[in-house]
mmCIF file of C-alpha atoms in Angstrom:
data_model
loop_
_atom_site.group_PDB
_atom_site.id
_atom_site.type_symbol
_atom_site.label_atom_id
_atom_site.label_comp_id
_atom_site.label_asym_id
_atom_site.label_seq_id
_atom_site.Cartn_x
_atom_site.Cartn_y
_atom_site.Cartn_z
ATOM 1 C CA UNK W 8 0.000 0.000 0.000
ATOM 2 C CA UNK W 9 1.389 3.407 -0.948
ATOM 3 C CA UNK W 10 2.101 5.733 1.940
ATOM 4 C CA UNK W 11 0.266 9.031 2.214
ATOM 5 C CA UNK W 12 2.284 12.108 1.307
ATOM 6 C CA UNK W 13 1.846 15.176 3.492
ATOM 7 C CA UNK W 14 2.784 18.765 2.748
ATOM 8 C CA UNK W 15 6.011 19.966 4.319
ATOM 9 C CA UNK W 16 5.836 22.024 7.470
ATOM 10 C CA UNK W 17 6.994 25.638 7.517
ATOM 11 C CA UNK W 18 8.699 27.206 10.557
ATOM 12 C CA UNK W 19 6.494 30.009 11.843
ATOM 13 C CA UNK W 20 7.189 33.269 13.632
ATOM 14 C CA UNK W 21 4.605 35.870 14.562
ATOM 15 C CA UNK W 22 5.164 39.212 12.850
ATOM 16 C CA UNK W 23 2.141 41.456 13.310
ATOM 17 C CA UNK W 24 2.287 44.314 10.782
ATOM 18 C CA UNK W 25 2.994 47.700 12.330
ATOM 19 C CA UNK W 26 -0.142 49.025 10.637
ATOM 20 C CA UNK W 27 -2.263 46.570 12.646
ATOM 21 C CA UNK W 28 -0.748 47.804 15.904
ATOM 22 C CA UNK W 29 -1.349 51.418 14.879
ATOM 23 C CA UNK W 30 -4.980 50.618 14.046
ATOM 24 C CA UNK W 31 -5.422 48.980 17.456
ATOM 25 C CA UNK W 32 -4.086 52.122 19.130
ATOM 26 C CA UNK W 33 -6.427 54.352 17.093
ATOM 27 C CA UNK W 34 -9.416 52.249 18.045
ATOM 28 C CA UNK W 35 -8.423 52.362 21.711
ATOM 29 C CA UNK W 36 -8.092 56.151 21.469
ATOM 30 C CA UNK W 37 -11.654 56.339 20.133
ATOM 31 C CA UNK W 38 -13.188 53.817 22.556
ATOM 32 C CA UNK W 39 -16.571 54.715 24.028
ATOM 33 C CA UNK W 40 -17.292 53.058 27.359
ATOM 34 C CA UNK W 41 -20.709 52.253 28.868
ATOM 35 C CA UNK W 42 -21.856 53.542 32.215
ATOM 36 C CA UNK W 43 -22.095 51.276 35.250
ATOM 37 C CA UNK W 44 -24.479 50.843 38.161
ATOM 38 C CA UNK W 45 -23.213 51.787 41.616
ATOM 39 C CA UNK W 46 -21.895 48.799 43.515
ATOM 40 C CA UNK W 47 -22.368 46.438 40.570
ATOM 41 C CA UNK W 48 -18.844 45.016 40.768
ATOM 42 C CA UNK W 49 -18.899 41.662 38.854
ATOM 43 C CA UNK W 50 -22.642 40.975 39.071
ATOM 44 C CA UNK W 51 -23.420 42.578 35.703
ATOM 45 C CA UNK W 52 -20.184 41.556 33.984
ATOM 46 C CA UNK W 53 -16.643 42.889 33.715
ATOM 47 C CA UNK W 54 -16.253 45.989 35.940
ATOM 48 C CA UNK W 55 -15.838 49.317 34.176
ATOM 49 C CA UNK W 56 -12.743 50.288 36.166
ATOM 50 C CA UNK W 57 -10.954 47.085 35.174
ATOM 51 C CA UNK W 58 -11.708 47.469 31.473
ATOM 52 C CA UNK W 59 -10.718 51.149 31.454
ATOM 53 C CA UNK W 60 -7.436 50.340 33.185
ATOM 54 C CA UNK W 61 -6.647 47.471 30.821
ATOM 55 C CA UNK W 62 -7.610 49.469 27.731
ATOM 56 C CA UNK W 63 -5.354 52.334 28.809
ATOM 57 C CA UNK W 64 -2.473 49.956 29.422
ATOM 58 C CA UNK W 65 -3.063 48.236 26.068
ATOM 59 C CA UNK W 66 -2.779 51.651 24.419
ATOM 60 C CA UNK W 67 0.070 53.217 26.373
ATOM 61 C CA UNK W 68 1.980 50.593 28.352
ATOM 62 C CA UNK W 69 1.708 47.086 26.942
ATOM 63 C CA UNK W 70 4.603 46.147 24.648
ATOM 64 C CA UNK W 71 3.276 43.735 22.023
ATOM 65 C CA UNK W 72 6.664 43.483 20.317
ATOM 66 C CA UNK W 73 8.207 42.234 23.561
ATOM 67 C CA UNK W 74 5.404 39.677 23.990
ATOM 68 C CA UNK W 75 5.697 38.675 20.340
ATOM 69 C CA UNK W 76 9.443 38.072 20.678
ATOM 70 C CA UNK W 77 8.899 35.892 23.757
ATOM 71 C CA UNK W 78 6.258 33.789 21.988
ATOM 72 C CA UNK W 79 8.575 33.363 19.006
ATOM 73 C CA UNK W 80 11.074 31.487 21.173
ATOM 74 C CA UNK W 81 8.597 28.585 21.149
ATOM 75 C CA UNK W 82 9.034 26.177 18.191
ATOM 76 C CA UNK W 83 6.016 26.929 15.980
ATOM 77 C CA UNK W 84 5.117 25.720 12.516
ATOM 78 C CA UNK W 85 2.362 25.723 9.915
ATOM 79 C CA UNK W 86 1.374 22.943 7.562
ATOM 80 C CA UNK W 87 -1.230 22.526 4.827
ATOM 81 C CA UNK W 88 -3.613 19.670 5.613
ATOM 82 C CA UNK W 89 -6.421 18.463 3.384
ATOM 83 C CA UNK W 90 -9.773 17.847 5.105
ATOM 84 C CA UNK W 91 -12.360 15.972 3.087
ATOM 85 C CA UNK W 92 -15.066 18.309 1.846
ATOM 86 C CA UNK W 93 -13.315 21.418 3.175
ATOM 87 C CA UNK W 94 -10.201 21.689 1.071
ATOM 88 C CA UNK W 95 -6.798 22.636 2.426
ATOM 89 C CA UNK W 96 -6.421 24.194 5.861
ATOM 90 C CA UNK W 97 -3.170 25.824 6.860
ATOM 91 C CA UNK W 98 -2.765 24.723 10.475
ATOM 92 C CA UNK W 99 -0.566 26.494 13.025
ATOM 93 C CA UNK W 100 0.941 24.437 15.841
ATOM 94 C CA UNK W 101 3.596 24.174 18.500
ATOM 95 C CA UNK W 102 5.885 21.157 18.271
ATOM 96 C CA UNK W 103 8.322 20.886 21.171
ATOM 97 C CA UNK W 104 10.278 17.655 20.985
ATOM 98 C CA UNK W 105 11.895 15.953 23.934
ATOM 99 C CA UNK W 106 15.536 14.873 23.867
ATOM 100 C CA UNK W 107 14.457 11.537 25.347
ATOM 101 C CA UNK W 108 14.684 8.828 22.711
ATOM 102 C CA UNK W 109 11.421 7.055 23.541
ATOM 103 C CA UNK W 110 9.335 10.088 24.487
ATOM 104 C CA UNK W 111 5.553 9.781 24.162
ATOM 105 C CA UNK W 112 3.863 11.866 21.425
ATOM 106 C CA UNK W 113 1.185 14.001 23.112
ATOM 107 C CA UNK W 114 -1.516 15.943 21.265
ATOM 108 C CA UNK W 115 -2.647 18.882 23.431
ATOM 109 C CA UNK W 116 -5.888 20.582 22.319
ATOM 110 C CA UNK W 117 -7.093 23.914 23.706
ATOM 111 C CA UNK W 118 -10.551 25.507 23.751
ATOM 112 C CA UNK W 119 -12.286 28.919 23.930
ATOM 113 C CA UNK W 120 -11.373 31.474 25.146
ATOM 114 C CA UNK W 121 -8.013 29.763 25.298
ATOM 115 C CA UNK W 122 -5.403 29.313 22.607
ATOM 116 C CA UNK W 123 -2.138 27.541 21.874
ATOM 117 C CA UNK W 124 -0.253 29.422 24.628
ATOM 118 C CA UNK W 125 -2.201 27.553 27.313
ATOM 119 C CA UNK W 126 0.437 24.831 26.999
ATOM 120 C CA UNK W 127 3.400 27.220 27.223
ATOM 121 C CA UNK W 128 4.226 26.692 30.911
ATOM 122 C CA UNK W 129 3.945 22.914 30.590
ATOM 123 C CA UNK W 130 6.395 22.578 27.699
ATOM 124 C CA UNK W 131 9.644 22.483 29.728
ATOM 125 C CA UNK W 132 8.026 20.193 32.303
ATOM 126 C CA UNK W 133 6.618 17.625 29.893
ATOM 127 C CA UNK W 134 9.634 17.531 27.586
ATOM 128 C CA UNK W 135 12.179 17.240 30.386
ATOM 129 C CA UNK W 136 14.426 14.249 30.986
ATOM 130 C CA UNK W 137 14.294 12.205 34.181
ATOM 131 C CA UNK W 138 15.083 8.542 34.845
ATOM 132 C CA UNK W 139 11.960 8.341 37.011
ATOM 133 C CA UNK W 140 9.410 10.172 34.852
ATOM 134 C CA UNK W 141 8.120 9.800 31.310
ATOM 135 C CA UNK W 142 8.854 12.490 28.748
ATOM 136 C CA UNK W 143 6.687 13.763 25.915
ATOM 137 C CA UNK W 144 6.923 15.213 22.433
ATOM 138 C CA UNK W 145 4.249 17.932 22.700
ATOM 139 C CA UNK W 146 2.114 18.972 19.728
ATOM 140 C CA UNK W 147 -0.319 21.828 20.420
ATOM 141 C CA UNK W 148 -2.302 23.027 17.381
ATOM 142 C CA UNK W 149 -4.343 26.195 17.126
ATOM 143 C CA UNK W 150 -7.920 25.193 16.370
ATOM 144 C CA UNK W 151 -9.066 26.375 12.914
ATOM 145 C CA UNK W 152 -10.008 30.046 13.198
ATOM 146 C CA UNK W 153 -7.980 30.460 16.399
ATOM 147 C CA UNK W 154 -4.550 32.029 16.721
ATOM 148 C CA UNK W 155 -2.626 31.653 13.504
ATOM 149 C CA UNK W 156 -4.504 28.752 11.933
ATOM 150 C CA UNK W 157 -6.563 29.363 8.822
ATOM 151 C CA UNK W 158 -10.322 29.539 9.401
ATOM 152 C CA UNK W 159 -12.845 27.189 7.826
ATOM 153 C CA UNK W 160 -14.702 28.919 4.991
ATOM 154 C CA UNK W 161 -17.980 26.995 4.892
ATOM 155 C CA UNK W 162 -20.459 25.537 7.423
ATOM 156 C CA UNK W 163 -20.448 22.026 8.815
ATOM 157 C CA UNK W 164 -16.982 21.591 10.305
ATOM 158 C CA UNK W 165 -17.700 19.240 13.208
ATOM 159 C CA UNK W 166 -15.966 16.697 15.433
ATOM 160 C CA UNK W 167 -15.212 14.235 12.624
ATOM 161 C CA UNK W 168 -13.428 16.963 10.678
ATOM 162 C CA UNK W 169 -11.409 17.971 13.731
ATOM 163 C CA UNK W 170 -10.465 14.321 14.177
ATOM 164 C CA UNK W 171 -9.316 14.036 10.570
ATOM 165 C CA UNK W 172 -7.349 17.290 10.795
ATOM 166 C CA UNK W 173 -5.555 16.498 14.055
ATOM 167 C CA UNK W 174 -4.832 12.890 13.157
ATOM 168 C CA UNK W 175 -3.325 13.915 9.827
ATOM 169 C CA UNK W 176 -1.184 16.462 11.663
ATOM 170 C CA UNK W 177 0.180 13.796 14.004
ATOM 171 C CA UNK W 178 0.765 11.358 11.138
ATOM 172 C CA UNK W 179 2.562 14.047 9.158
ATOM 173 C CA UNK W 180 4.949 14.462 12.103
ATOM 174 C CA UNK W 181 5.669 10.734 12.111
ATOM 175 C CA UNK W 182 3.487 9.944 15.122
ATOM 176 C CA UNK W 183 1.324 7.026 14.039
ATOM 177 C CA UNK W 184 0.489 6.323 17.692
ATOM 178 C CA UNK W 185 0.047 9.033 20.288
ATOM 179 C CA UNK W 186 -1.886 10.124 23.372
ATOM 180 C CA UNK W 187 -4.331 13.011 23.791
ATOM 181 C CA UNK W 188 -4.997 15.711 26.375
ATOM 182 C CA UNK W 189 -7.749 18.315 26.262
ATOM 183 C CA UNK W 190 -9.598 20.908 28.305
ATOM 184 C CA UNK W 191 -12.631 22.978 27.313
ATOM 185 C CA UNK W 192 -13.224 22.282 23.581
ATOM 186 C CA UNK W 193 -10.179 20.048 23.632
ATOM 187 C CA UNK W 194 -11.949 17.816 26.134
ATOM 188 C CA UNK W 195 -15.323 17.967 24.376
ATOM 189 C CA UNK W 196 -13.813 17.217 20.982
ATOM 190 C CA UNK W 197 -11.812 14.421 22.572
ATOM 191 C CA UNK W 198 -15.002 12.773 23.793
ATOM 192 C CA UNK W 199 -16.075 12.458 20.152
ATOM 193 C CA UNK W 200 -12.890 11.905 18.191
ATOM 194 C CA UNK W 201 -10.953 9.680 20.602
ATOM 195 C CA UNK W 202 -13.371 6.723 20.171
ATOM 196 C CA UNK W 203 -13.086 7.025 16.384
ATOM 197 C CA UNK W 204 -9.276 7.027 16.408
ATOM 198 C CA UNK W 205 -8.613 4.829 19.438
ATOM 199 C CA UNK W 206 -6.384 1.769 19.392
ATOM 200 C CA UNK W 207 -5.034 2.412 15.878
ATOM 201 C CA UNK W 208 -3.757 5.937 16.542
ATOM 202 C CA UNK W 209 -4.846 7.355 19.923
ATOM 203 C CA UNK W 210 -3.691 4.930 22.596
ATOM 204 C CA UNK W 211 -4.897 6.767 25.734
ATOM 205 C CA UNK W 212 -6.363 10.115 26.653
ATOM 206 C CA UNK W 213 -6.849 12.526 29.532
ATOM 207 C CA UNK W 214 -9.193 15.437 30.123
ATOM 208 C CA UNK W 215 -9.421 18.125 32.773
ATOM 209 C CA UNK W 216 -13.032 18.957 31.910
ATOM 210 C CA UNK W 217 -14.947 15.724 32.560
ATOM 211 C CA UNK W 218 -18.282 16.919 31.199
ATOM 212 C CA UNK W 219 -20.882 14.447 30.001
ATOM 213 C CA UNK W 220 -24.623 14.143 29.647
ATOM 214 C CA UNK W 221 -26.482 12.522 32.594
ATOM 215 C CA UNK W 222 -26.645 8.708 32.568
ATOM 216 C CA UNK W 223 -29.779 7.169 31.100
ATOM 217 C CA UNK W 224 -31.526 3.884 31.748
ATOM 218 C CA UNK W 225 -30.849 2.731 28.188
ATOM 219 C CA UNK W 226 -27.218 3.794 27.728
ATOM 220 C CA UNK W 227 -25.945 3.543 31.324
ATOM 221 C CA UNK W 228 -28.402 1.363 33.267
ATOM 222 C CA UNK W 229 -26.155 0.558 36.256
ATOM 223 C CA UNK W 230 -24.956 4.123 36.656
ATOM 224 C CA UNK W 231 -28.509 5.395 36.239
ATOM 225 C CA UNK W 232 -29.808 3.105 38.978
ATOM 226 C CA UNK W 233 -26.904 4.008 41.218
ATOM 227 C CA UNK W 234 -27.736 7.682 40.760
ATOM 228 C CA UNK W 235 -31.368 7.051 41.745
ATOM 229 C CA UNK W 236 -30.604 4.873 44.752
ATOM 230 C CA UNK W 237 -27.465 6.448 46.196
ATOM 231 C CA UNK W 238 -27.858 9.232 48.754
ATOM 232 C CA UNK W 239 -26.558 12.650 47.698
ATOM 233 C CA UNK W 240 -23.867 13.779 50.111
ATOM 234 C CA UNK W 241 -23.153 17.384 51.074
ATOM 235 C CA UNK W 242 -20.247 17.824 48.649
ATOM 236 C CA UNK W 243 -22.167 16.426 45.693
ATOM 237 C CA UNK W 244 -25.186 18.583 46.492
ATOM 238 C CA UNK W 245 -23.045 21.733 46.671
ATOM 239 C CA UNK W 246 -21.279 20.921 43.409
ATOM 240 C CA UNK W 247 -24.524 20.159 41.585
ATOM 241 C CA UNK W 248 -26.015 23.402 42.881
ATOM 242 C CA UNK W 249 -22.931 25.309 41.705
ATOM 243 C CA UNK W 250 -23.158 23.646 38.305
ATOM 244 C CA UNK W 251 -26.852 24.484 37.999
ATOM 245 C CA UNK W 252 -26.066 28.090 38.940
ATOM 246 C CA UNK W 253 -23.403 28.205 36.237
ATOM 247 C CA UNK W 254 -25.815 26.918 33.610
ATOM 248 C CA UNK W 255 -28.471 29.401 34.733
ATOM 249 C CA UNK W 256 -26.345 32.514 35.251
ATOM 250 C CA UNK W 257 -23.097 32.127 33.307
ATOM 251 C CA UNK W 258 -24.000 30.559 29.966
ATOM 252 C CA UNK W 259 -25.306 33.590 28.117
ATOM 253 C CA UNK W 260 -22.083 33.812 26.111
ATOM 254 C CA UNK W 261 -22.430 30.159 25.036
ATOM 255 C CA UNK W 262 -26.065 30.468 23.969
ATOM 256 C CA UNK W 263 -25.235 33.522 21.881
ATOM 257 C CA UNK W 264 -22.219 31.846 20.278
ATOM 258 C CA UNK W 265 -24.223 28.676 19.610
ATOM 259 C CA UNK W 266 -27.042 30.529 17.897
ATOM 260 C CA UNK W 267 -25.786 33.835 16.433
ATOM 261 C CA UNK W 268 -21.969 33.797 16.259
ATOM 262 C CA UNK W 269 -21.944 36.209 13.319
ATOM 263 C CA UNK W 270 -23.765 38.876 15.292
ATOM 264 C CA UNK W 271 -21.359 38.905 18.233
ATOM 265 C CA UNK W 272 -18.547 38.557 15.696
ATOM 266 C CA UNK W 273 -18.933 42.159 14.531
ATOM 267 C CA UNK W 274 -18.222 43.458 18.034
ATOM 268 C CA UNK W 275 -15.321 41.084 18.597
ATOM 269 C CA UNK W 276 -13.722 41.926 15.250
ATOM 270 C CA UNK W 277 -14.213 45.698 15.286
ATOM 271 C CA UNK W 278 -13.936 46.696 18.950
ATOM 272 C CA UNK W 279 -10.785 45.835 20.889
ATOM 273 C CA UNK W 280 -12.520 46.984 24.073
ATOM 274 C CA UNK W 281 -15.489 44.713 23.324
ATOM 275 C CA UNK W 282 -13.134 41.778 22.735
ATOM 276 C CA UNK W 283 -11.206 42.596 25.905
ATOM 277 C CA UNK W 284 -14.330 42.672 28.084
ATOM 278 C CA UNK W 285 -15.827 39.532 26.469
ATOM 279 C CA UNK W 286 -12.779 37.405 27.243
ATOM 280 C CA UNK W 287 -11.398 39.102 30.374
ATOM 281 C CA UNK W 288 -14.591 38.292 32.253
ATOM 282 C CA UNK W 289 -13.982 34.581 31.591
ATOM 283 C CA UNK W 290 -10.295 34.715 32.470
ATOM 284 C CA UNK W 291 -11.161 36.022 35.926
ATOM 285 C CA UNK W 292 -14.414 34.140 36.578
ATOM 286 C CA UNK W 293 -13.150 30.742 35.443
ATOM 287 C CA UNK W 294 -9.820 30.706 37.278
ATOM 288 C CA UNK W 295 -8.994 29.870 40.867
ATOM 289 C CA UNK W 296 -8.022 33.338 42.090
ATOM 290 C CA UNK W 297 -5.200 33.316 39.573
ATOM 291 C CA UNK W 298 -3.133 36.526 40.032
ATOM 292 C CA UNK W 299 -3.461 37.880 36.501
ATOM 293 C CA UNK W 300 -1.100 40.710 35.636
ATOM 294 C CA UNK W 301 -2.318 43.275 33.143
ATOM 295 C CA UNK W 302 0.442 42.229 30.739
ATOM 296 C CA UNK W 303 -0.656 38.586 30.939
ATOM 297 C CA UNK W 304 -4.255 39.513 30.191
ATOM 298 C CA UNK W 305 -3.310 41.715 27.259
ATOM 299 C CA UNK W 306 -0.915 39.170 25.798
ATOM 300 C CA UNK W 307 -3.773 36.639 25.934
ATOM 301 C CA UNK W 308 -6.290 39.041 24.358
ATOM 302 C CA UNK W 309 -3.794 40.203 21.737
ATOM 303 C CA UNK W 310 -3.479 36.647 20.405
ATOM 304 C CA UNK W 311 -7.187 36.903 19.595
ATOM 305 C CA UNK W 312 -7.051 40.455 18.286
ATOM 306 C CA UNK W 313 -4.108 39.785 15.965
ATOM 307 C CA UNK W 314 -5.244 36.286 15.021
ATOM 308 C CA UNK W 315 -5.011 35.251 11.404
ATOM 309 C CA UNK W 316 -8.753 35.078 10.782
ATOM 310 C CA UNK W 317 -9.809 37.656 13.355
ATOM 311 C CA UNK W 318 -11.494 36.887 16.688
ATOM 312 C CA UNK W 319 -14.971 36.312 15.224
ATOM 313 C CA UNK W 320 -13.934 33.032 13.592
ATOM 314 C CA UNK W 321 -13.140 31.429 16.951
ATOM 315 C CA UNK W 322 -16.725 31.408 18.241
ATOM 316 C CA UNK W 323 -18.251 29.489 15.331
ATOM 317 C CA UNK W 324 -17.252 26.149 16.852
ATOM 318 C CA UNK W 325 -20.165 26.623 19.277
ATOM 319 C CA UNK W 326 -22.645 26.864 16.417
ATOM 320 C CA UNK W 327 -21.262 23.888 14.512
ATOM 321 C CA UNK W 328 -21.058 21.552 17.496
ATOM 322 C CA UNK W 329 -24.593 22.401 18.661
ATOM 323 C CA UNK W 330 -26.257 22.530 15.233
ATOM 324 C CA UNK W 331 -27.109 26.167 15.806
ATOM 325 C CA UNK W 332 -28.208 25.586 19.380
ATOM 326 C CA UNK W 333 -30.651 22.795 18.533
ATOM 327 C CA UNK W 334 -28.822 20.004 20.380
ATOM 328 C CA UNK W 335 -26.759 19.416 23.478
ATOM 329 C CA UNK W 336 -23.101 19.801 22.497
ATOM 330 C CA UNK W 337 -22.225 16.588 24.335
ATOM 331 C CA UNK W 338 -25.137 14.521 23.035
ATOM 332 C CA UNK W 339 -24.106 11.364 21.239
ATOM 333 C CA UNK W 340 -20.497 11.225 22.356
ATOM 334 C CA UNK W 341 -19.464 7.527 22.276
ATOM 335 C CA UNK W 342 -17.579 5.796 25.065
ATOM 336 C CA UNK W 343 -13.866 5.255 24.639
ATOM 337 C CA UNK W 344 -12.373 1.823 25.302
ATOM 338 C CA UNK W 345 -8.761 2.941 25.694
ATOM 339 C CA UNK W 346 -7.121 3.994 28.991
ATOM 340 C CA UNK W 347 -8.790 7.197 30.140
ATOM 341 C CA UNK W 348 -7.766 9.723 32.775
ATOM 342 C CA UNK W 349 -9.742 12.584 34.308
ATOM 343 C CA UNK W 350 -8.670 15.362 36.632
ATOM 344 C CA UNK W 351 -10.847 17.628 38.734
ATOM 345 C CA UNK W 352 -9.796 21.195 39.495
ATOM 346 C CA UNK W 353 -11.791 23.051 42.170
ATOM 347 C CA UNK W 354 -12.740 26.108 40.086
ATOM 348 C CA UNK W 355 -13.754 24.270 36.921
ATOM 349 C CA UNK W 356 -16.917 25.837 35.528
ATOM 350 C CA UNK W 357 -19.107 22.746 35.946
ATOM 351 C CA UNK W 358 -18.795 19.938 38.476
ATOM 352 C CA UNK W 359 -20.593 16.677 37.909
ATOM 353 C CA UNK W 360 -20.809 13.568 40.109
ATOM 354 C CA UNK W 361 -17.504 11.726 40.031
ATOM 355 C CA UNK W 362 -19.207 8.446 39.158
ATOM 356 C CA UNK W 363 -20.265 9.923 35.802
ATOM 357 C CA UNK W 364 -16.629 9.910 34.688
ATOM 358 C CA UNK W 365 -17.037 6.188 33.994
ATOM 359 C CA UNK W 366 -19.009 7.188 30.905
ATOM 360 C CA UNK W 367 -15.825 8.578 29.348
ATOM 361 C CA UNK W 368 -14.212 5.203 28.899
ATOM 362 C CA UNK W 369 -11.832 2.793 30.563
ATOM 363 C CA UNK W 370 -10.881 4.828 33.621
ATOM 364 C CA UNK W 371 -7.315 4.215 34.755
ATOM 365 C CA UNK W 372 -6.555 7.548 36.445
ATOM 366 C CA UNK W 373 -8.625 9.990 38.516
ATOM 367 C CA UNK W 374 -7.177 12.944 40.409
ATOM 368 C CA UNK W 375 -8.666 15.638 42.642
ATOM 369 C CA UNK W 376 -6.579 18.818 42.764
ATOM 370 C CA UNK W 377 -6.703 21.419 45.504
ATOM 371 C CA UNK W 378 -6.033 24.428 43.258
ATOM 372 C CA UNK W 379 -6.724 25.453 39.696
ATOM 373 C CA UNK W 380 -9.667 26.157 37.465
ATOM 374 C CA UNK W 381 -10.779 26.037 33.853
ATOM 375 C CA UNK W 382 -7.370 26.920 32.381
ATOM 376 C CA UNK W 383 -5.558 24.207 34.310
ATOM 377 C CA UNK W 384 -2.487 24.019 32.062
ATOM 378 C CA UNK W 385 -1.895 27.749 32.545
ATOM 379 C CA UNK W 386 -2.970 28.104 36.183
ATOM 380 C CA UNK W 387 -1.465 24.930 37.614
ATOM 381 C CA UNK W 388 0.971 23.522 35.032
ATOM 382 C CA UNK W 389 2.841 21.458 37.595
ATOM 383 C CA UNK W 390 -0.406 19.835 38.741
ATOM 384 C CA UNK W 391 -1.618 18.909 35.275
ATOM 385 C CA UNK W 392 1.848 17.722 34.251
ATOM 386 C CA UNK W 393 1.974 15.530 37.343
ATOM 387 C CA UNK W 394 -1.204 13.855 36.085
ATOM 388 C CA UNK W 395 0.546 13.053 32.806
ATOM 389 C CA UNK W 396 3.531 11.639 34.681
ATOM 390 C CA UNK W 397 1.353 9.543 36.991
ATOM 391 C CA UNK W 398 -0.884 8.221 34.241
ATOM 392 C CA UNK W 399 1.894 7.322 31.798
ATOM 393 C CA UNK W 400 4.737 6.661 34.232
ATOM 394 C CA UNK W 401 5.914 3.325 35.568
ATOM 395 C CA UNK W 402 3.038 1.742 37.445
ATOM 396 C CA UNK W 403 0.518 4.159 35.925
ATOM 397 C CA UNK W 404 -2.673 2.947 34.325
ATOM 398 C CA UNK W 405 -1.494 3.885 30.830
ATOM 399 C CA UNK W 406 2.157 2.906 31.124
ATOM 400 C CA UNK W 407 3.468 1.416 27.900
ATOM 401 C CA UNK W 408 0.336 2.112 25.846
ATOM 402 C CA UNK W 409 2.476 3.378 22.960
ATOM 403 C CA UNK W 410 4.702 0.410 22.094
ATOM 404 C CA UNK W 411 8.375 1.285 22.258
ATOM 405 C CA UNK W 412 7.599 4.797 23.510
ATOM 406 C CA UNK W 413 7.478 4.723 27.276
ATOM 407 C CA UNK W 414 9.160 8.079 27.661
ATOM 408 C CA UNK W 415 12.279 6.811 29.405
ATOM 409 C CA UNK W 416 15.918 6.670 28.328
#
């Protein structure tokens, strides 16, 4: 059988045109801010004082060129990949290789409002060399329409297309067998694409957002009966109440992006202050008291503002994965049969009963962390990396799943 030929990769460096920076500054100069109710603080959304301070710093203090130079020290590439029915997508990705001969190939997939830099702090940890810990070759793509990946140009790009795109990326790098890690959309997409690529290509996977639909009598009879018969303890009750509150009070952004992404897209694309407020609120609300500096926030937001397709393209994944808001995003996700790991961070946006994690697949690793939130790789990189080491290290539930690649010298 003839082998598939893939396009060559191209080393990538960010070089935002000076004209784009000047336009950003002009727009910030002309920004018009809303008023604010007395004592509103965070109840109505991002506080006015915070957004004014950040906008002023973005205009007069933040040094994008310095941030750009720091990002460019990370090994980044682009590659043309053909996706059936959608033509060629030029995909941007990080590829940090380990010096360890038998390192494990790891596909790390981000979500919204994250991007490829979520993995930045984990790169030196995961690719390090230790006789007692596994090591990884880390591949972290920008989702289509995010960061510096080309955006999809027509409707219908769903989980199967993401699976084809990411698998072809890994194969093009010579990784026929690899493992997977995802949070936010990375975790949701993993729930769909891992079962379709398992065994042959994906050998094990881990998520830090163990979201699933409730068990049903037909699909999960034992778990369903257990849920009905088992008493709800205090912790479970509090977590379910917090999750219900999040769905009731914090999901307006998701409903809008699932149903009318083009409408919010005009604000995100044209107004840097609108983009800043839209994402900053999530950075603060979804993290575990993470001490954001203004420069960190603006570096994060600038990736969206200067993204290849513009920030509006990033929100369309909500529409595609929910069929325009007509179905539950997680509905229909099959169960994986490969080694599966889940980690719980205390400030994750939704907290479901731990027993439901069994619906993800063959559970071999479960970890409760005492700090961290939705952006676990960025907030608590040591904690999430320790999960990778425990799951794939000697004695771990997924040790040796990639033949000949145990991550040890």
